[in-house]
Amino acid sequence: MRRSISKLLGLAAATAVVAIGVPALASPASAAATLTASSGYDAEPWGYYYSKYYDDSRAKARGSVWVDGADRLHVQGRLYDKYSPSRLCGYAQFKFENHDGDEDYTWARKCGTSGYQNFHYVADEVDNLQVRVCYWDRHQAKKTLCGKWNYIYEVDSDDEE
């Protein structure tokens, strides 16, 4: 997705972002407060991405990514965890990287086998965004059975200033 495309946004959509006041790298938002691509932004869908198998179960995530009028990167989506044992939770990890190579991480977690967990994060000055899906082992308090890192947003080299 190109930054030049994201600059062509409507004033109403930018006003909605300011009115909600979503802070950088916010915690998972509820479905009611989550901004959607219908706000006028050119959202790029991503996913499904999966964890490794545990017996016959896998955690999975999908969503969309876009840049708003203030050049903030938004990533939103849903994390699913079905048929896993109670000690495992679906876990999606996001890696935001700027042009200096500095990295910042955030995550979403879904415990329990019914439904999904919504998430929405916002970050400034992001050149690359990657996601991977794992399980979170509650007994050992660590990530396990992680899938590979997948790029879901990259700045084109001719867009950098």
JSON list of C-alpha atoms in Angstrom, two decimals:
[
{"chain": "A", "resi": 1, "resn": "MET", "atom": "CA", "xyz": [0.00, 0.00, 0.00]},
{"chain": "A", "resi": 2, "resn": "ARG", "atom": "CA", "xyz": [1.40, 3.38, -0.92]},
{"chain": "A", "resi": 3, "resn": "ARG", "atom": "CA", "xyz": [1.44, 6.42, 1.29]},
{"chain": "A", "resi": 4, "resn": "SER", "atom": "CA", "xyz": [0.39, 8.62, -1.63]},
{"chain": "A", "resi": 5, "resn": "ILE", "atom": "CA", "xyz": [-2.88, 6.67, -1.89]},
{"chain": "A", "resi": 6, "resn": "SER", "atom": "CA", "xyz": [-3.53, 6.98, 1.82]},
{"chain": "A", "resi": 7, "resn": "LYS", "atom": "CA", "xyz": [-3.29, 10.80, 1.59]},
{"chain": "A", "resi": 8, "resn": "LEU", "atom": "CA", "xyz": [-6.51, 10.85, -0.45]},
{"chain": "A", "resi": 9, "resn": "LEU", "atom": "CA", "xyz": [-8.79, 10.55, 2.53]},
{"chain": "A", "resi": 10, "resn": "GLY", "atom": "CA", "xyz": [-12.06, 12.24, 3.41]},
{"chain": "A", "resi": 11, "resn": "LEU", "atom": "CA", "xyz": [-12.31, 14.83, 6.18]},
{"chain": "A", "resi": 12, "resn": "ALA", "atom": "CA", "xyz": [-15.13, 12.88, 7.85]},
{"chain": "A", "resi": 13, "resn": "ALA", "atom": "CA", "xyz": [-12.93, 9.80, 8.31]},
{"chain": "A", "resi": 14, "resn": "ALA", "atom": "CA", "xyz": [-10.09, 11.81, 9.82]},
{"chain": "A", "resi": 15, "resn": "THR", "atom": "CA", "xyz": [-12.54, 13.52, 12.17]},
{"chain": "A", "resi": 16, "resn": "ALA", "atom": "CA", "xyz": [-13.84, 10.13, 13.33]},
{"chain": "A", "resi": 17, "resn": "VAL", "atom": "CA", "xyz": [-10.32, 9.02, 14.27]},
{"chain": "A", "resi": 18, "resn": "VAL", "atom": "CA", "xyz": [-9.70, 12.21, 16.26]},
{"chain": "A", "resi": 19, "resn": "ALA", "atom": "CA", "xyz": [-13.11, 11.96, 17.96]},
{"chain": "A", "resi": 20, "resn": "ILE", "atom": "CA", "xyz": [-12.46, 8.42, 19.17]},
{"chain": "A", "resi": 21, "resn": "GLY", "atom": "CA", "xyz": [-8.96, 9.38, 20.31]},
{"chain": "A", "resi": 22, "resn": "VAL", "atom": "CA", "xyz": [-7.26, 6.06, 19.64]},
{"chain": "A", "resi": 23, "resn": "PRO", "atom": "CA", "xyz": [-3.79, 6.21, 21.28]},
{"chain": "A", "resi": 24, "resn": "ALA", "atom": "CA", "xyz": [-0.69, 4.73, 19.70]},
{"chain": "A", "resi": 25, "resn": "LEU", "atom": "CA", "xyz": [-0.53, 0.98, 20.21]},
{"chain": "A", "resi": 26, "resn": "ALA", "atom": "CA", "xyz": [-3.84, 0.87, 22.02]},
{"chain": "A", "resi": 27, "resn": "SER", "atom": "CA", "xyz": [-5.11, -2.26, 23.72]},
{"chain": "A", "resi": 28, "resn": "PRO", "atom": "CA", "xyz": [-7.59, -4.47, 21.85]},
{"chain": "A", "resi": 29, "resn": "ALA", "atom": "CA", "xyz": [-10.68, -2.43, 21.07]},
{"chain": "A", "resi": 30, "resn": "SER", "atom": "CA", "xyz": [-14.23, -3.62, 21.43]},
{"chain": "A", "resi": 31, "resn": "ALA", "atom": "CA", "xyz": [-16.19, -4.35, 18.29]},
{"chain": "A", "resi": 32, "resn": "ALA", "atom": "CA", "xyz": [-18.27, -1.19, 18.78]},
{"chain": "A", "resi": 33, "resn": "ALA", "atom": "CA", "xyz": [-15.25, 1.13, 19.01]},
{"chain": "A", "resi": 34, "resn": "THR", "atom": "CA", "xyz": [-13.17, -0.51, 16.30]},
{"chain": "A", "resi": 35, "resn": "LEU", "atom": "CA", "xyz": [-12.70, 1.58, 13.18]},
{"chain": "A", "resi": 36, "resn": "THR", "atom": "CA", "xyz": [-13.40, -0.20, 9.95]},
{"chain": "A", "resi": 37, "resn": "ALA", "atom": "CA", "xyz": [-12.27, 0.15, 6.38]},
{"chain": "A", "resi": 38, "resn": "SER", "atom": "CA", "xyz": [-15.69, 1.60, 5.59]},
{"chain": "A", "resi": 39, "resn": "SER", "atom": "CA", "xyz": [-14.47, 4.81, 7.25]},
{"chain": "A", "resi": 40, "resn": "GLY", "atom": "CA", "xyz": [-13.02, 5.77, 3.87]},
{"chain": "A", "resi": 41, "resn": "TYR", "atom": "CA", "xyz": [-9.51, 4.33, 4.13]},
{"chain": "A", "resi": 42, "resn": "ASP", "atom": "CA", "xyz": [-7.99, 2.00, 1.56]},
{"chain": "A", "resi": 43, "resn": "ALA", "atom": "CA", "xyz": [-7.66, -1.06, 3.76]},
{"chain": "A", "resi": 44, "resn": "GLU", "atom": "CA", "xyz": [-5.54, -3.98, 2.64]},
{"chain": "A", "resi": 45, "resn": "PRO", "atom": "CA", "xyz": [-6.81, -7.35, 3.88]},
{"chain": "A", "resi": 46, "resn": "TRP", "atom": "CA", "xyz": [-4.40, -9.92, 5.33]},
{"chain": "A", "resi": 47, "resn": "GLY", "atom": "CA", "xyz": [-4.68, -13.49, 6.58]},
{"chain": "A", "resi": 48, "resn": "TYR", "atom": "CA", "xyz": [-5.65, -16.03, 7.50]},
{"chain": "A", "resi": 49, "resn": "TYR", "atom": "CA", "xyz": [-2.35, -16.79, 9.21]},
{"chain": "A", "resi": 50, "resn": "TYR", "atom": "CA", "xyz": [-2.04, -19.83, 11.46]},
{"chain": "A", "resi": 51, "resn": "SER", "atom": "CA", "xyz": [-0.13, -21.22, 14.42]},
{"chain": "A", "resi": 52, "resn": "LYS", "atom": "CA", "xyz": [1.43, -24.65, 14.19]},
{"chain": "A", "resi": 53, "resn": "TYR", "atom": "CA", "xyz": [-0.88, -27.57, 14.89]},
{"chain": "A", "resi": 54, "resn": "TYR", "atom": "CA", "xyz": [-1.59, -28.90, 18.36]},
{"chain": "A", "resi": 55, "resn": "ASP", "atom": "CA", "xyz": [-3.37, -32.22, 17.81]},
{"chain": "A", "resi": 56, "resn": "ASP", "atom": "CA", "xyz": [-6.13, -31.16, 15.40]},
{"chain": "A", "resi": 57, "resn": "SER", "atom": "CA", "xyz": [-6.32, -27.49, 16.42]},
{"chain": "A", "resi": 58, "resn": "ARG", "atom": "CA", "xyz": [-4.71, -24.29, 15.18]},
{"chain": "A", "resi": 59, "resn": "ALA", "atom": "CA", "xyz": [-5.10, -20.67, 16.20]},
{"chain": "A", "resi": 60, "resn": "LYS", "atom": "CA", "xyz": [-5.68, -18.28, 13.30]},
{"chain": "A", "resi": 61, "resn": "ALA", "atom": "CA", "xyz": [-5.91, -14.55, 12.64]},
{"chain": "A", "resi": 62, "resn": "ARG", "atom": "CA", "xyz": [-7.03, -12.27, 9.83]},
{"chain": "A", "resi": 63, "resn": "GLY", "atom": "CA", "xyz": [-7.74, -8.59, 9.40]},
{"chain": "A", "resi": 64, "resn": "SER", "atom": "CA", "xyz": [-6.86, -5.45, 7.50]},
{"chain": "A", "resi": 65, "resn": "VAL", "atom": "CA", "xyz": [-4.24, -2.71, 7.60]},
{"chain": "A", "resi": 66, "resn": "TRP", "atom": "CA", "xyz": [-4.41, 0.92, 6.44]},
{"chain": "A", "resi": 67, "resn": "VAL", "atom": "CA", "xyz": [-2.83, 4.36, 6.89]},
{"chain": "A", "resi": 68, "resn": "ASP", "atom": "CA", "xyz": [-5.05, 7.23, 8.01]},
{"chain": "A", "resi": 69, "resn": "GLY", "atom": "CA", "xyz": [-4.84, 10.94, 7.11]},
{"chain": "A", "resi": 70, "resn": "ALA", "atom": "CA", "xyz": [-2.34, 11.59, 9.92]},
{"chain": "A", "resi": 71, "resn": "ASP", "atom": "CA", "xyz": [0.04, 8.89, 8.56]},
{"chain": "A", "resi": 72, "resn": "ARG", "atom": "CA", "xyz": [-0.78, 6.52, 11.43]},
{"chain": "A", "resi": 73, "resn": "LEU", "atom": "CA", "xyz": [-0.82, 2.82, 10.63]},
{"chain": "A", "resi": 74, "resn": "HIS", "atom": "CA", "xyz": [-3.89, 0.88, 11.77]},
{"chain": "A", "resi": 75, "resn": "VAL", "atom": "CA", "xyz": [-4.09, -2.90, 12.03]},
{"chain": "A", "resi": 76, "resn": "GLN", "atom": "CA", "xyz": [-7.30, -4.57, 13.05]},
{"chain": "A", "resi": 77, "resn": "GLY", "atom": "CA", "xyz": [-8.79, -8.00, 12.88]},
{"chain": "A", "resi": 78, "resn": "ARG", "atom": "CA", "xyz": [-9.92, -11.10, 14.69]},
{"chain": "A", "resi": 79, "resn": "LEU", "atom": "CA", "xyz": [-8.07, -13.87, 16.46]},
{"chain": "A", "resi": 80, "resn": "TYR", "atom": "CA", "xyz": [-9.67, -17.32, 16.63]},
{"chain": "A", "resi": 81, "resn": "ASP", "atom": "CA", "xyz": [-8.84, -20.28, 18.86]},
{"chain": "A", "resi": 82, "resn": "LYS", "atom": "CA", "xyz": [-10.97, -23.39, 18.37]},
{"chain": "A", "resi": 83, "resn": "TYR", "atom": "CA", "xyz": [-10.61, -26.91, 19.70]},
{"chain": "A", "resi": 84, "resn": "SER", "atom": "CA", "xyz": [-7.45, -26.29, 21.74]},
{"chain": "A", "resi": 85, "resn": "PRO", "atom": "CA", "xyz": [-7.02, -27.54, 25.32]},
{"chain": "A", "resi": 86, "resn": "SER", "atom": "CA", "xyz": [-7.83, -25.08, 28.11]},
{"chain": "A", "resi": 87, "resn": "ARG", "atom": "CA", "xyz": [-4.15, -24.47, 28.91]},
{"chain": "A", "resi": 88, "resn": "LEU", "atom": "CA", "xyz": [-3.56, -23.00, 25.41]},
{"chain": "A", "resi": 89, "resn": "CYS", "atom": "CA", "xyz": [-4.80, -19.63, 24.14]},
{"chain": "A", "resi": 90, "resn": "GLY", "atom": "CA", "xyz": [-4.66, -18.25, 20.61]},
{"chain": "A", "resi": 91, "resn": "TYR", "atom": "CA", "xyz": [-1.97, -15.54, 20.43]},
{"chain": "A", "resi": 92, "resn": "ALA", "atom": "CA", "xyz": [-1.23, -13.05, 17.63]},
{"chain": "A", "resi": 93, "resn": "GLN", "atom": "CA", "xyz": [1.99, -11.07, 17.88]},
{"chain": "A", "resi": 94, "resn": "PHE", "atom": "CA", "xyz": [2.64, -7.89, 15.87]},
{"chain": "A", "resi": 95, "resn": "LYS", "atom": "CA", "xyz": [6.08, -6.41, 15.13]},
{"chain": "A", "resi": 96, "resn": "PHE", "atom": "CA", "xyz": [6.17, -2.72, 14.12]},
{"chain": "A", "resi": 97, "resn": "GLU", "atom": "CA", "xyz": [9.48, -1.54, 12.61]},
{"chain": "A", "resi": 98, "resn": "ASN", "atom": "CA", "xyz": [10.54, 2.02, 11.73]},
{"chain": "A", "resi": 99, "resn": "HIS", "atom": "CA", "xyz": [13.10, 3.17, 9.14]},
{"chain": "A", "resi": 100, "resn": "ASP", "atom": "CA", "xyz": [15.91, 3.05, 11.74]},
{"chain": "A", "resi": 101, "resn": "GLY", "atom": "CA", "xyz": [15.24, -0.64, 12.38]},
{"chain": "A", "resi": 102, "resn": "ASP", "atom": "CA", "xyz": [13.74, -0.03, 15.84]},
{"chain": "A", "resi": 103, "resn": "GLU", "atom": "CA", "xyz": [11.07, -2.60, 16.69]},
{"chain": "A", "resi": 104, "resn": "ASP", "atom": "CA", "xyz": [8.01, -2.43, 18.90]},
{"chain": "A", "resi": 105, "resn": "TYR", "atom": "CA", "xyz": [5.79, -5.41, 19.71]},
{"chain": "A", "resi": 106, "resn": "THR", "atom": "CA", "xyz": [2.19, -5.85, 20.76]},
{"chain": "A", "resi": 107, "resn": "TRP", "atom": "CA", "xyz": [-0.16, -8.81, 20.90]},
{"chain": "A", "resi": 108, "resn": "ALA", "atom": "CA", "xyz": [-3.72, -10.09, 21.17]},
{"chain": "A", "resi": 109, "resn": "ARG", "atom": "CA", "xyz": [-4.79, -13.21, 23.06]},
{"chain": "A", "resi": 110, "resn": "LYS", "atom": "CA", "xyz": [-7.93, -15.37, 22.79]},
{"chain": "A", "resi": 111, "resn": "CYS", "atom": "CA", "xyz": [-8.62, -17.99, 25.45]},
{"chain": "A", "resi": 112, "resn": "GLY", "atom": "CA", "xyz": [-11.54, -20.35, 25.17]},
{"chain": "A", "resi": 113, "resn": "THR", "atom": "CA", "xyz": [-12.81, -22.17, 22.15]},
{"chain": "A", "resi": 114, "resn": "SER", "atom": "CA", "xyz": [-15.93, -20.17, 21.31]},
{"chain": "A", "resi": 115, "resn": "GLY", "atom": "CA", "xyz": [-15.95, -17.05, 19.16]},
{"chain": "A", "resi": 116, "resn": "TYR", "atom": "CA", "xyz": [-13.06, -14.69, 18.50]},
{"chain": "A", "resi": 117, "resn": "GLN", "atom": "CA", "xyz": [-11.15, -11.74, 19.98]},
{"chain": "A", "resi": 118, "resn": "ASN", "atom": "CA", "xyz": [-11.25, -8.38, 18.16]},
{"chain": "A", "resi": 119, "resn": "PHE", "atom": "CA", "xyz": [-8.10, -6.27, 18.11]},
{"chain": "A", "resi": 120, "resn": "HIS", "atom": "CA", "xyz": [-7.15, -2.84, 16.77]},
{"chain": "A", "resi": 121, "resn": "TYR", "atom": "CA", "xyz": [-3.74, -1.18, 17.14]},
{"chain": "A", "resi": 122, "resn": "VAL", "atom": "CA", "xyz": [-2.44, 2.18, 15.90]},
{"chain": "A", "resi": 123, "resn": "ALA", "atom": "CA", "xyz": [1.19, 3.22, 15.48]},
{"chain": "A", "resi": 124, "resn": "ASP", "atom": "CA", "xyz": [3.14, 6.18, 14.09]},
{"chain": "A", "resi": 125, "resn": "GLU", "atom": "CA", "xyz": [6.18, 6.12, 11.79]},
{"chain": "A", "resi": 126, "resn": "VAL", "atom": "CA", "xyz": [5.94, 2.46, 10.81]},
{"chain": "A", "resi": 127, "resn": "ASP", "atom": "CA", "xyz": [7.78, 1.21, 7.74]},
{"chain": "A", "resi": 128, "resn": "ASN", "atom": "CA", "xyz": [7.09, -2.52, 8.18]},
{"chain": "A", "resi": 129, "resn": "LEU", "atom": "CA", "xyz": [4.52, -4.53, 10.08]},
{"chain": "A", "resi": 130, "resn": "GLN", "atom": "CA", "xyz": [4.67, -8.29, 10.57]},
{"chain": "A", "resi": 131, "resn": "VAL", "atom": "CA", "xyz": [2.33, -10.73, 12.28]},
{"chain": "A", "resi": 132, "resn": "ARG", "atom": "CA", "xyz": [2.68, -14.29, 13.49]},
{"chain": "A", "resi": 133, "resn": "VAL", "atom": "CA", "xyz": [0.17, -16.54, 15.20]},
{"chain": "A", "resi": 134, "resn": "CYS", "atom": "CA", "xyz": [1.10, -18.78, 18.12]},
{"chain": "A", "resi": 135, "resn": "TYR", "atom": "CA", "xyz": [-0.42, -20.39, 21.15]},
{"chain": "A", "resi": 136, "resn": "TRP", "atom": "CA", "xyz": [0.07, -18.97, 24.62]},
{"chain": "A", "resi": 137, "resn": "ASP", "atom": "CA", "xyz": [0.73, -21.72, 27.15]},
{"chain": "A", "resi": 138, "resn": "ARG", "atom": "CA", "xyz": [-0.92, -20.59, 30.39]},
{"chain": "A", "resi": 139, "resn": "HIS", "atom": "CA", "xyz": [0.93, -23.16, 32.53]},
{"chain": "A", "resi": 140, "resn": "GLN", "atom": "CA", "xyz": [4.39, -22.16, 31.31]},
{"chain": "A", "resi": 141, "resn": "ALA", "atom": "CA", "xyz": [3.53, -18.46, 30.64]},
{"chain": "A", "resi": 142, "resn": "LYS", "atom": "CA", "xyz": [5.18, -18.39, 27.22]},
{"chain": "A", "resi": 143, "resn": "LYS", "atom": "CA", "xyz": [4.52, -18.51, 23.49]},
{"chain": "A", "resi": 144, "resn": "THR", "atom": "CA", "xyz": [4.60, -21.90, 21.82]},
{"chain": "A", "resi": 145, "resn": "LEU", "atom": "CA", "xyz": [3.82, -23.51, 18.45]},
{"chain": "A", "resi": 146, "resn": "CYS", "atom": "CA", "xyz": [4.36, -20.26, 16.53]},
{"chain": "A", "resi": 147, "resn": "GLY", "atom": "CA", "xyz": [3.78, -19.93, 12.81]},
{"chain": "A", "resi": 148, "resn": "LYS", "atom": "CA", "xyz": [6.16, -17.89, 10.69]},
{"chain": "A", "resi": 149, "resn": "TRP", "atom": "CA", "xyz": [6.39, -14.10, 10.59]},
{"chain": "A", "resi": 150, "resn": "ASN", "atom": "CA", "xyz": [4.33, -12.62, 7.72]},
{"chain": "A", "resi": 151, "resn": "TYR", "atom": "CA", "xyz": [4.69, -9.09, 6.35]},
{"chain": "A", "resi": 152, "resn": "ILE", "atom": "CA", "xyz": [1.29, -7.39, 6.23]},
{"chain": "A", "resi": 153, "resn": "TYR", "atom": "CA", "xyz": [2.55, -3.83, 5.55]},
{"chain": "A", "resi": 154, "resn": "GLU", "atom": "CA", "xyz": [5.70, -2.46, 3.93]},
{"chain": "A", "resi": 155, "resn": "VAL", "atom": "CA", "xyz": [6.51, 1.07, 2.82]},
{"chain": "A", "resi": 156, "resn": "ASP", "atom": "CA", "xyz": [7.55, 1.24, -0.81]},
{"chain": "A", "resi": 157, "resn": "SER", "atom": "CA", "xyz": [11.14, 2.49, -1.12]},
{"chain": "A", "resi": 158, "resn": "ASP", "atom": "CA", "xyz": [10.07, 5.35, -3.45]},
{"chain": "A", "resi": 159, "resn": "ASP", "atom": "CA", "xyz": [7.54, 6.57, -0.81]},
{"chain": "A", "resi": 160, "resn": "GLU", "atom": "CA", "xyz": [10.14, 7.20, 1.88]},
{"chain": "A", "resi": 161, "resn": "GLU", "atom": "CA", "xyz": [10.94, 10.84, 2.52]}
]
